[in-house]
């Protein structure tokens, strides 16, 4: 008998960034991070364990895929199989409603959905925290996508990583904010976050300075979320992102994810603030700029961003839900039988 489950996880965007590992194999971070899960960007994944199947089959967006991406999914399911004490291979069907590998953190929603679907199909009953620790082994940012609304990935101190997982800070209904994602280029990035953070950590003289301020940024953001203080949250989030990118400029060799249009959007956001519009930006391992704002200011921010040369698309998001199960017929309608 085959066992299957389908999960949908939404992408999260870090407000306090994760940048650097203290254990590469276990994906243990050098610092804690904090994020907002978005309603508009998500991955849907179904895992079906089938006795007698010779190898895992990986299908994304209707196309069977081999290579690195399929191998990563397979290696990840090995962790699930080990935890559940099963050996069956699986059909993995996944669909990304996120422009893949453009710095929109498709790995966050992708591994959160794979972790949940795999664990549920294997019959593992995990708490959200344990599911988050599992998702961590696929991608660090996935720890936070298990949760809806605002979440923190706690650094943890244990060598085995059991205490390095996400925790929910406030659900999606706590506070209605907006994150406007400006898509500047959906071309796959040429320098992964994994390689980028490693080089920064090993060579940038700014890295220790950035690390030294993370705890304070986390405390400011936690308090700002609790009191719904957009200015405090926005300022801390923008500073965290800028510090992270500043570290990269100090790496040897130096590198950046910024494109000319990234800088143009940056100035547009600062212009908006000078006019009294509440808007703060954050940028990940890609050129796109995500702008945090209020529902009231959303239209003004969108009109300004749309007018910036190089902005291809805007995706306006509100706080999104935690990872959740899709019924088999809903999964079949989306992913095929
Ligand atoms: O977990 P990864 O490999 O997708 O790395 C995420 C790195 C950043 O997006 C830049 C920061 C973060 O905290 O999500």
GROMACS .gro file of C-alpha atoms and ligand atoms in nm:
model
  351
    1UNK     CA    1   0.000   0.000   0.000
    2UNK     CA    2   0.135   0.343  -0.086
    3UNK     CA    3   0.129   0.618   0.171
    4UNK     CA    4   0.101   0.976   0.063
    5UNK     CA    5   0.058   1.328   0.190
    6UNK     CA    6   0.053   1.670   0.027
    7UNK     CA    7   0.168   1.988   0.198
    8UNK     CA    8   0.170   2.356   0.107
    9UNK     CA    9   0.429   2.587   0.261
   10UNK     CA   10   0.464   2.959   0.207
   11UNK     CA   11   0.791   3.141   0.154
   12UNK     CA   12   0.924   3.348   0.439
   13UNK     CA   13   1.135   3.658   0.400
   14UNK     CA   14   1.388   3.725   0.675
   15UNK     CA   15   1.365   4.058   0.856
   16UNK     CA   16   1.673   3.969   1.061
   17UNK     CA   17   1.895   3.769   0.829
   18UNK     CA   18   2.058   3.431   0.860
   19UNK     CA   19   2.403   3.451   0.700
   20UNK     CA   20   2.661   3.194   0.805
   21UNK     CA   21   2.679   2.841   0.943
   22UNK     CA   22   2.855   2.704   1.247
   23UNK     CA   23   2.799   2.348   1.119
   24UNK     CA   24   2.772   2.296   0.744
   25UNK     CA   25   2.647   1.939   0.749
   26UNK     CA   26   2.370   2.000   1.003
   27UNK     CA   27   2.281   2.349   0.876
   28UNK     CA   28   2.341   2.508   1.214
   29UNK     CA   29   2.349   2.887   1.193
   30UNK     CA   30   2.595   3.131   1.343
   31UNK     CA   31   2.305   3.352   1.448
   32UNK     CA   32   1.932   3.357   1.507
   33UNK     CA   33   1.702   3.508   1.244
   34UNK     CA   34   1.345   3.630   1.220
   35UNK     CA   35   1.098   3.640   0.933
   36UNK     CA   36   0.757   3.709   0.789
   37UNK     CA   37   0.579   3.429   0.601
   38UNK     CA   38   0.404   3.556   0.286
   39UNK     CA   39   0.063   3.459   0.152
   40UNK     CA   40   0.146   3.510  -0.217
   41UNK     CA   41   0.448   3.281  -0.265
   42UNK     CA   42   0.431   2.910  -0.192
   43UNK     CA   43   0.531   2.556  -0.283
   44UNK     CA   44   0.302   2.254  -0.294
   45UNK     CA   45   0.456   1.911  -0.261
   46UNK     CA   46   0.316   1.560  -0.254
   47UNK     CA   47   0.521   1.262  -0.136
   48UNK     CA   48   0.401   0.911  -0.209
   49UNK     CA   49   0.606   0.624  -0.067
   50UNK     CA   50   0.568   0.319  -0.289
   51UNK     CA   51   0.688  -0.029  -0.200
   52UNK     CA   52   0.877  -0.181  -0.492
   53UNK     CA   53   0.980   0.151  -0.650
   54UNK     CA   54   1.352   0.124  -0.739
   55UNK     CA   55   1.445   0.490  -0.693
   56UNK     CA   56   1.283   0.819  -0.597
   57UNK     CA   57   1.108   0.995  -0.885
   58UNK     CA   58   1.114   1.375  -0.873
   59UNK     CA   59   0.873   1.585  -1.080
   60UNK     CA   60   0.865   1.964  -1.061
   61UNK     CA   61   0.606   2.174  -1.244
   62UNK     CA   62   0.497   1.863  -1.438
   63UNK     CA   63   0.848   1.778  -1.565
   64UNK     CA   64   1.053   1.483  -1.437
   65UNK     CA   65   1.388   1.626  -1.320
   66UNK     CA   66   1.723   1.462  -1.261
   67UNK     CA   67   2.047   1.616  -1.142
   68UNK     CA   68   2.123   1.821  -0.839
   69UNK     CA   69   1.772   1.929  -0.751
   70UNK     CA   70   1.634   1.572  -0.756
   71UNK     CA   71   1.938   1.441  -0.567
   72UNK     CA   72   1.889   1.702  -0.294
   73UNK     CA   73   1.522   1.606  -0.254
   74UNK     CA   74   1.619   1.239  -0.238
   75UNK     CA   75   1.890   1.298   0.021
   76UNK     CA   76   1.640   1.496   0.223
   77UNK     CA   77   1.386   1.213   0.211
   78UNK     CA   78   1.660   0.980   0.334
   79UNK     CA   79   1.650   1.178   0.659
   80UNK     CA   80   1.273   1.126   0.679
   81UNK     CA   81   1.312   0.754   0.601
   82UNK     CA   82   1.579   0.718   0.868
   83UNK     CA   83   1.363   0.895   1.124
   84UNK     CA   84   1.056   0.685   1.036
   85UNK     CA   85   1.244   0.355   0.998
   86UNK     CA   86   1.125   0.294   0.642
   87UNK     CA   87   1.310   0.218   0.319
   88UNK     CA   88   1.044   0.270   0.049
   89UNK     CA   89   1.133   0.503  -0.236
   90UNK     CA   90   0.892   0.780  -0.325
   91UNK     CA   91   0.723   0.978  -0.599
   92UNK     CA   92   0.779   1.345  -0.524
   93UNK     CA   93   0.557   1.589  -0.714
   94UNK     CA   94   0.615   1.954  -0.649
   95UNK     CA   95   0.502   2.285  -0.784
   96UNK     CA   96   0.649   2.623  -0.702
   97UNK     CA   97   0.436   2.931  -0.710
   98UNK     CA   98   0.760   3.124  -0.654
   99UNK     CA   99   1.009   3.230  -0.923
  100UNK     CA  100   1.271   2.965  -0.850
  101UNK     CA  101   1.623   3.065  -0.751
  102UNK     CA  102   1.577   3.439  -0.808
  103UNK     CA  103   1.646   3.523  -0.447
  104UNK     CA  104   1.280   3.476  -0.365
  105UNK     CA  105   1.371   3.196  -0.128
  106UNK     CA  106   1.197   2.912  -0.311
  107UNK     CA  107   1.422   2.684  -0.106
  108UNK     CA  108   1.240   2.800   0.208
  109UNK     CA  109   0.892   2.704   0.094
  110UNK     CA  110   1.026   2.410  -0.107
  111UNK     CA  111   1.199   2.233   0.180
  112UNK     CA  112   0.928   2.323   0.431
  113UNK     CA  113   0.668   2.161   0.203
  114UNK     CA  114   0.891   1.858   0.135
  115UNK     CA  115   0.962   1.812   0.506
  116UNK     CA  116   0.593   1.823   0.598
  117UNK     CA  117   0.472   1.604   0.310
  118UNK     CA  118   0.752   1.353   0.369
  119UNK     CA  119   0.700   1.338   0.745
  120UNK     CA  120   0.322   1.309   0.717
  121UNK     CA  121   0.340   1.044   0.441
  122UNK     CA  122   0.589   0.845   0.651
  123UNK     CA  123   0.353   0.858   0.948
  124UNK     CA  124   0.581   1.073   1.165
  125UNK     CA  125   0.394   1.279   1.417
  126UNK     CA  126   0.616   1.581   1.471
  127UNK     CA  127   0.555   1.903   1.659
  128UNK     CA  128   0.596   2.218   1.446
  129UNK     CA  129   0.934   2.270   1.615
  130UNK     CA  130   1.052   1.917   1.531
  131UNK     CA  131   0.924   1.957   1.175
  132UNK     CA  132   1.114   2.284   1.157
  133UNK     CA  133   1.437   2.116   1.275
  134UNK     CA  134   1.387   1.857   1.002
  135UNK     CA  135   1.324   2.123   0.734
  136UNK     CA  136   1.648   2.293   0.847
  137UNK     CA  137   1.846   2.004   0.700
  138UNK     CA  138   1.720   2.102   0.353
  139UNK     CA  139   1.759   2.478   0.383
  140UNK     CA  140   1.803   2.711   0.679
  141UNK     CA  141   1.529   2.951   0.577
  142UNK     CA  142   1.284   2.656   0.560
  143UNK     CA  143   1.288   2.636   0.941
  144UNK     CA  144   1.079   2.954   0.949
  145UNK     CA  145   0.841   2.866   0.664
  146UNK     CA  146   0.684   2.595   0.881
  147UNK     CA  147   0.518   2.879   1.073
  148UNK     CA  148   0.265   3.137   0.962
  149UNK     CA  149   0.299   3.510   1.026
  150UNK     CA  150   0.615   3.605   1.215
  151UNK     CA  151   0.865   3.336   1.314
  152UNK     CA  152   1.211   3.318   1.466
  153UNK     CA  153   1.475   3.057   1.394
  154UNK     CA  154   1.652   3.011   1.723
  155UNK     CA  155   2.024   2.961   1.684
  156UNK     CA  156   2.043   2.692   1.951
  157UNK     CA  157   2.359   2.581   2.128
  158UNK     CA  158   2.356   2.202   2.102
  159UNK     CA  159   2.603   2.030   1.872
  160UNK     CA  160   2.335   1.793   1.739
  161UNK     CA  161   2.109   2.085   1.637
  162UNK     CA  162   1.802   1.961   1.823
  163UNK     CA  163   1.744   2.310   1.967
  164UNK     CA  164   1.804   2.495   1.640
  165UNK     CA  165   1.457   2.536   1.494
  166UNK     CA  166   1.184   2.787   1.427
  167UNK     CA  167   0.928   2.910   1.677
  168UNK     CA  168   0.612   3.100   1.598
  169UNK     CA  169   0.615   3.459   1.729
  170UNK     CA  170   0.275   3.580   1.606
  171UNK     CA  171   0.028   3.422   1.365
  172UNK     CA  172  -0.084   3.579   1.036
  173UNK     CA  173  -0.384   3.752   1.199
  174UNK     CA  174  -0.177   3.933   1.460
  175UNK     CA  175  -0.084   4.227   1.238
  176UNK     CA  176  -0.180   4.323   0.884
  177UNK     CA  177   0.138   4.443   0.714
  178UNK     CA  178   0.241   4.425   0.348
  179UNK     CA  179   0.554   4.301   0.177
  180UNK     CA  180   0.576   4.418  -0.182
  181UNK     CA  181   0.817   4.199  -0.373
  182UNK     CA  182   0.971   4.378  -0.669
  183UNK     CA  183   1.090   4.121  -0.918
  184UNK     CA  184   1.387   4.259  -1.104
  185UNK     CA  185   1.509   3.945  -1.269
  186UNK     CA  186   1.381   3.591  -1.250
  187UNK     CA  187   1.700   3.447  -1.396
  188UNK     CA  188   1.857   3.186  -1.167
  189UNK     CA  189   2.127   3.340  -0.952
  190UNK     CA  190   2.484   3.245  -1.026
  191UNK     CA  191   2.612   3.242  -0.668
  192UNK     CA  192   2.416   3.035  -0.418
  193UNK     CA  193   2.341   3.159  -0.068
  194UNK     CA  194   2.536   2.859   0.057
  195UNK     CA  195   2.856   2.963  -0.123
  196UNK     CA  196   2.797   3.331  -0.058
  197UNK     CA  197   2.760   3.294   0.316
  198UNK     CA  198   3.064   3.067   0.339
  199UNK     CA  199   3.291   3.310   0.155
  200UNK     CA  200   3.163   3.603   0.362
  201UNK     CA  201   3.211   3.421   0.689
  202UNK     CA  202   3.562   3.310   0.597
  203UNK     CA  203   3.698   3.629   0.447
  204UNK     CA  204   3.499   3.943   0.532
  205UNK     CA  205   3.649   4.158   0.810
  206UNK     CA  206   3.300   4.304   0.860
  207UNK     CA  207   3.144   3.968   0.948
  208UNK     CA  208   3.224   3.974   1.322
  209UNK     CA  209   3.077   4.324   1.346
  210UNK     CA  210   2.758   4.215   1.178
  211UNK     CA  211   2.729   3.911   1.404
  212UNK     CA  212   2.782   4.124   1.713
  213UNK     CA  213   2.465   4.324   1.642
  214UNK     CA  214   2.225   4.042   1.555
  215UNK     CA  215   2.095   3.976   1.907
  216UNK     CA  216   2.001   4.340   1.943
  217UNK     CA  217   1.823   4.341   1.604
  218UNK     CA  218   1.630   4.031   1.710
  219UNK     CA  219   1.522   4.191   2.037
  220UNK     CA  220   1.411   4.511   1.861
  221UNK     CA  221   1.210   4.314   1.604
  222UNK     CA  222   1.044   4.087   1.862
  223UNK     CA  223   0.931   4.393   2.058
  224UNK     CA  224   0.820   4.576   1.742
  225UNK     CA  225   0.609   4.277   1.634
  226UNK     CA  226   0.451   4.248   1.979
  227UNK     CA  227   0.361   4.620   1.983
  228UNK     CA  228   0.285   4.643   1.608
  229UNK     CA  229   0.542   4.919   1.560
  230UNK     CA  230   0.607   4.927   1.185
  231UNK     CA  231   0.875   5.195   1.198
  232UNK     CA  232   1.083   5.006   1.455
  233UNK     CA  233   1.044   4.680   1.264
  234UNK     CA  234   1.119   4.839   0.927
  235UNK     CA  235   1.429   5.021   1.047
  236UNK     CA  236   1.575   4.712   1.211
  237UNK     CA  237   1.493   4.493   0.911
  238UNK     CA  238   1.648   4.730   0.659
  239UNK     CA  239   1.958   4.767   0.875
  240UNK     CA  240   1.996   4.388   0.907
  241UNK     CA  241   1.979   4.338   0.530
  242UNK     CA  242   2.220   4.624   0.457
  243UNK     CA  243   2.470   4.495   0.711
  244UNK     CA  244   2.456   4.148   0.555
  245UNK     CA  245   2.514   4.287   0.204
  246UNK     CA  246   2.786   4.518   0.335
  247UNK     CA  247   2.971   4.212   0.466
  248UNK     CA  248   2.971   4.067   0.115
  249UNK     CA  249   3.139   4.378  -0.026
  250UNK     CA  250   3.416   4.317   0.226
  251UNK     CA  251   3.468   3.953   0.121
  252UNK     CA  252   3.775   3.840  -0.079
  253UNK     CA  253   3.698   3.834  -0.361
  254UNK     CA  254   3.421   4.089  -0.305
  255UNK     CA  255   3.079   4.013  -0.449
  256UNK     CA  256   2.726   4.144  -0.445
  257UNK     CA  257   2.378   4.032  -0.542
  258UNK     CA  258   2.283   4.391  -0.625
  259UNK     CA  259   2.202   4.480  -0.985
  260UNK     CA  260   2.163   4.838  -1.110
  261UNK     CA  261   1.786   4.809  -1.066
  262UNK     CA  262   1.836   4.693  -0.705
  263UNK     CA  263   2.009   5.024  -0.629
  264UNK     CA  264   1.740   5.216  -0.818
  265UNK     CA  265   1.466   5.058  -0.604
  266UNK     CA  266   1.671   5.128  -0.291
  267UNK     CA  267   1.676   5.499  -0.371
  268UNK     CA  268   1.304   5.493  -0.453
  269UNK     CA  269   1.234   5.347  -0.108
  270UNK     CA  270   1.448   5.612   0.062
  271UNK     CA  271   1.267   5.883  -0.142
  272UNK     CA  272   0.933   5.743  -0.024
  273UNK     CA  273   1.047   5.768   0.338
  274UNK     CA  274   1.163   6.125   0.287
  275UNK     CA  275   0.806   6.198   0.176
  276UNK     CA  276   0.674   6.040   0.494
  277UNK     CA  277   0.559   5.710   0.340
  278UNK     CA  278   0.627   5.411   0.569
  279UNK     CA  279   0.843   5.182   0.351
  280UNK     CA  280   1.155   4.982   0.437
  281UNK     CA  281   1.341   4.734   0.222
  282UNK     CA  282   1.508   4.400   0.259
  283UNK     CA  283   1.715   4.207   0.004
  284UNK     CA  284   1.823   3.841   0.004
  285UNK     CA  285   2.070   3.640  -0.203
  286UNK     CA  286   1.945   3.785  -0.531
  287UNK     CA  287   1.869   4.121  -0.690
  288UNK     CA  288   1.502   4.154  -0.588
  289UNK     CA  289   1.397   4.409  -0.330
  290UNK     CA  290   1.112   4.337  -0.089
  291UNK     CA  291   0.946   4.642   0.061
  292UNK     CA  292   0.775   4.630   0.397
  293UNK     CA  293   0.486   4.873   0.428
  294UNK     CA  294   0.136   4.921   0.566
  295UNK     CA  295  -0.192   4.830   0.391
  296UNK     CA  296  -0.272   5.203   0.375
  297UNK     CA  297   0.052   5.289   0.196
  298UNK     CA  298   0.050   4.984  -0.034
  299UNK     CA  299  -0.091   5.162  -0.342
  300UNK     CA  300   0.157   5.452  -0.315
  301UNK     CA  301   0.450   5.214  -0.273
  302UNK     CA  302   0.338   5.003  -0.568
  303UNK     CA  303   0.296   5.305  -0.796
  304UNK     CA  304   0.646   5.427  -0.706
  305UNK     CA  305   0.813   5.088  -0.754
  306UNK     CA  306   0.636   5.026  -1.083
  307UNK     CA  307   0.786   5.346  -1.222
  308UNK     CA  308   1.145   5.235  -1.150
  309UNK     CA  309   1.332   5.119  -1.462
  310UNK     CA  310   1.416   4.749  -1.441
  311UNK     CA  311   1.121   4.649  -1.223
  312UNK     CA  312   0.958   4.364  -1.414
  313UNK     CA  313   0.681   4.268  -1.177
  314UNK     CA  314   0.539   4.334  -0.832
  315UNK     CA  315   0.397   4.069  -0.601
  316UNK     CA  316   0.206   4.223  -0.310
  317UNK     CA  317   0.188   3.992  -0.009
  318UNK     CA  318   0.019   3.990   0.331
  319UNK     CA  319   0.120   3.762   0.620
  320UNK     CA  320   0.075   3.400   0.512
  321UNK     CA  321  -0.033   3.079   0.686
  322UNK     CA  322   0.168   2.798   0.843
  323UNK     CA  323   0.246   2.482   0.646
  324UNK     CA  324  -0.072   2.282   0.598
  325UNK     CA  325  -0.210   1.969   0.443
  326UNK     CA  326  -0.391   1.956   0.108
  327UNK     CA  327  -0.662   1.695   0.058
  328UNK     CA  328  -0.577   1.417  -0.194
  329UNK     CA  329  -0.827   1.540  -0.456
  330UNK     CA  330  -0.701   1.897  -0.428
  331UNK     CA  331  -0.344   1.769  -0.464
  332UNK     CA  332  -0.439   1.557  -0.767
  333UNK     CA  333  -0.608   1.853  -0.937
  334UNK     CA  334  -0.289   2.054  -0.899
  335UNK     CA  335  -0.016   1.792  -0.939
  336UNK     CA  336  -0.183   1.516  -1.140
  337UNK     CA  337  -0.304   1.176  -1.021
  338LIG     O1  338   1.846   2.896   0.368
  338LIG     P1  339   1.902   2.954   0.246
  338LIG     O2  340   2.016   2.879   0.193
  338LIG     O3  341   1.794   2.982   0.143
  338LIG     O4  342   1.968   3.099   0.286
  338LIG     C1  343   1.892   3.209   0.314
  338LIG     C2  344   1.975   3.331   0.317
  338LIG     C3  345   1.897   3.462   0.315
  338LIG     O5  346   1.778   3.450   0.240
  338LIG     C4  347   1.984   3.566   0.245
  338LIG     C5  348   1.868   3.513   0.456
  338LIG     C6  349   1.757   3.444   0.529
  338LIG     O6  350   1.761   3.450   0.653
  338LIG     O7  351   1.663   3.390   0.467
   0.00000   0.00000   0.00000
